[in-house]
Amino acid sequence: MLLGVVAVGLTACGGVQPAPSGSAETTTSAAPTPAGTLTISPSSATQLCDMIRPELSNFRVQGPTLGRLSLNAMVHDWGLRQGGINGHVLADKAMIDRVTTEACPDVRTEALTALELPTLAAGLAF
């Protein structure tokens, strides 16, 4: 029941909206999304990109190990700012790749290179 209340609250805020059960996410992302995943609004996606972008040089300086810890903290913080969607991110880590591929592919590519990751999801441990 609490999940339903959170979903309604998130929808009302306009930040994150649940996709209808049994349907795919309604973005132009080419990656398939599991049924029941959240649809991340463009403004929420931009917020994530805006959090990652200034950290790219730190990722390069810190190296992959510390940089991945920083990425985890950043994504966790972003999830909390989006109404506490951390559980959804944990269940569907690929969401972060879909969001950043759509909103800021250049930032995603630079982060992957600096963190030596095949996908951002592969660097998420929380």
Tab-separated table of C-alpha atoms in Angstrom:
chain	number	residue	atom	x	y	z
A	1	MET	CA	0.000	0.000	0.000
A	2	LEU	CA	2.819	2.380	0.824
A	3	LEU	CA	4.299	1.837	-2.642
A	4	GLY	CA	0.989	2.937	-4.171
A	5	VAL	CA	0.978	6.089	-2.055
A	6	VAL	CA	4.566	6.846	-3.046
A	7	ALA	CA	3.752	6.254	-6.709
A	8	VAL	CA	0.768	8.607	-6.501
A	9	GLY	CA	2.902	11.201	-4.722
A	10	LEU	CA	5.643	10.931	-7.314
A	11	THR	CA	3.132	11.267	-10.130
A	12	ALA	CA	1.634	14.328	-8.494
A	13	CYS	CA	5.068	15.923	-8.184
A	14	GLY	CA	5.750	15.369	-11.864
A	15	GLY	CA	9.270	14.080	-11.242
A	16	VAL	CA	8.892	10.350	-11.707
A	17	GLN	CA	5.874	8.518	-13.026
A	18	PRO	CA	5.160	4.802	-12.908
A	19	ALA	CA	4.693	3.136	-16.257
A	20	PRO	CA	1.360	1.333	-16.588
A	21	SER	CA	1.583	-2.292	-15.497
A	22	GLY	CA	2.505	-4.594	-18.327
A	23	SER	CA	3.700	-1.836	-20.627
A	24	ALA	CA	7.112	-0.558	-21.565
A	25	GLU	CA	8.517	2.804	-20.600
A	26	THR	CA	7.400	5.588	-22.938
A	27	THR	CA	10.746	7.088	-23.813
A	28	THR	CA	12.583	6.991	-27.107
A	29	SER	CA	15.325	4.851	-25.584
A	30	ALA	CA	16.163	1.822	-27.700
A	31	ALA	CA	16.832	-0.351	-24.644
A	32	PRO	CA	13.853	-2.453	-23.572
A	33	THR	CA	12.483	-1.781	-20.127
A	34	PRO	CA	10.898	-4.248	-17.746
A	35	ALA	CA	7.157	-3.979	-17.176
A	36	GLY	CA	6.238	-1.817	-14.205
A	37	THR	CA	9.399	0.325	-14.332
A	38	LEU	CA	9.297	4.015	-13.625
A	39	THR	CA	9.279	6.610	-16.338
A	40	ILE	CA	11.819	9.275	-15.469
A	41	SER	CA	10.840	12.787	-16.518
A	42	PRO	CA	13.224	14.799	-18.717
A	43	SER	CA	13.829	17.255	-15.862
A	44	SER	CA	14.739	14.426	-13.473
A	45	ALA	CA	17.069	12.944	-16.101
A	46	THR	CA	18.707	16.338	-16.544
A	47	GLN	CA	19.223	16.569	-12.792
A	48	LEU	CA	21.134	13.272	-12.832
A	49	CYS	CA	23.263	14.440	-15.760
A	50	ASP	CA	23.914	17.740	-13.992
A	51	MET	CA	25.112	15.831	-10.926
A	52	ILE	CA	27.465	13.563	-12.895
A	53	ARG	CA	28.912	16.164	-15.306
A	54	PRO	CA	31.000	18.157	-12.780
A	55	GLU	CA	32.337	14.924	-11.265
A	56	LEU	CA	33.872	13.586	-14.488
A	57	SER	CA	37.279	15.121	-13.791
A	58	ASN	CA	37.169	13.750	-10.239
A	59	PHE	CA	36.408	10.280	-11.639
A	60	ARG	CA	39.533	10.541	-13.805
A	61	VAL	CA	41.719	11.754	-10.930
A	62	GLN	CA	40.317	9.353	-8.300
A	63	GLY	CA	40.491	6.340	-10.558
A	64	PRO	CA	37.847	3.691	-11.143
A	65	THR	CA	37.580	2.349	-7.591
A	66	LEU	CA	36.986	5.641	-5.783
A	67	GLY	CA	35.086	7.023	-8.759
A	68	ARG	CA	32.611	4.127	-8.589
A	69	LEU	CA	32.018	4.843	-4.905
A	70	SER	CA	31.329	8.443	-5.828
A	71	LEU	CA	28.950	7.360	-8.617
A	72	ASN	CA	27.065	5.140	-6.159
A	73	ALA	CA	26.692	7.985	-3.676
A	74	MET	CA	25.573	10.342	-6.424
A	75	VAL	CA	22.939	7.976	-7.827
A	76	HIS	CA	21.708	7.236	-4.301
A	77	ASP	CA	21.396	10.973	-3.596
A	78	TRP	CA	19.606	11.514	-6.921
A	79	GLY	CA	17.166	8.698	-6.102
A	80	LEU	CA	16.368	10.276	-2.753
A	81	ARG	CA	15.782	13.644	-4.444
A	82	GLN	CA	13.349	11.965	-6.830
A	83	GLY	CA	11.038	10.947	-4.021
A	84	GLY	CA	12.986	7.987	-2.702
A	85	ILE	CA	13.079	5.800	-5.823
A	86	ASN	CA	16.231	4.039	-4.631
A	87	GLY	CA	14.407	0.716	-4.374
A	88	HIS	CA	13.391	1.007	-8.019
A	89	VAL	CA	16.953	1.857	-9.021
A	90	LEU	CA	18.248	-1.137	-7.078
A	91	ALA	CA	15.716	-3.423	-8.774
A	92	ASP	CA	16.419	-1.943	-12.221
A	93	LYS	CA	19.977	-0.575	-12.245
A	94	ALA	CA	19.858	-0.354	-16.046
A	95	MET	CA	17.430	2.541	-15.515
A	96	ILE	CA	20.478	4.766	-14.953
A	97	ASP	CA	21.909	3.782	-18.338
A	98	ARG	CA	18.575	4.369	-20.091
A	99	VAL	CA	18.163	7.770	-18.444
A	100	THR	CA	21.685	8.980	-19.206
A	101	THR	CA	21.723	7.541	-22.736
A	102	GLU	CA	18.611	9.570	-23.469
A	103	ALA	CA	19.472	12.789	-21.601
A	104	CYS	CA	23.262	13.095	-21.806
A	105	PRO	CA	24.991	10.413	-23.881
A	106	ASP	CA	28.248	12.382	-23.880
A	107	VAL	CA	28.356	12.540	-20.075
A	108	ARG	CA	27.521	8.829	-19.857
A	109	THR	CA	30.307	7.930	-22.300
A	110	GLU	CA	32.857	10.022	-20.414
A	111	ALA	CA	31.800	8.468	-17.105
A	112	LEU	CA	32.067	4.946	-18.554
A	113	THR	CA	35.568	5.706	-19.834
A	114	ALA	CA	36.764	7.296	-16.588
A	115	LEU	CA	35.274	4.542	-14.432
A	116	GLU	CA	36.321	1.742	-16.795
A	117	LEU	CA	32.792	0.328	-16.910
A	118	PRO	CA	30.795	-1.346	-19.693
A	119	THR	CA	27.585	0.216	-18.289
A	120	LEU	CA	26.814	2.555	-15.409
A	121	ALA	CA	24.624	-0.184	-13.953
A	122	ALA	CA	27.720	-2.353	-13.613
A	123	GLY	CA	29.202	0.261	-11.287
A	124	LEU	CA	26.218	0.465	-8.972
A	125	ALA	CA	26.503	-1.617	-5.850
A	126	PHE	CA	23.832	-0.232	-3.586
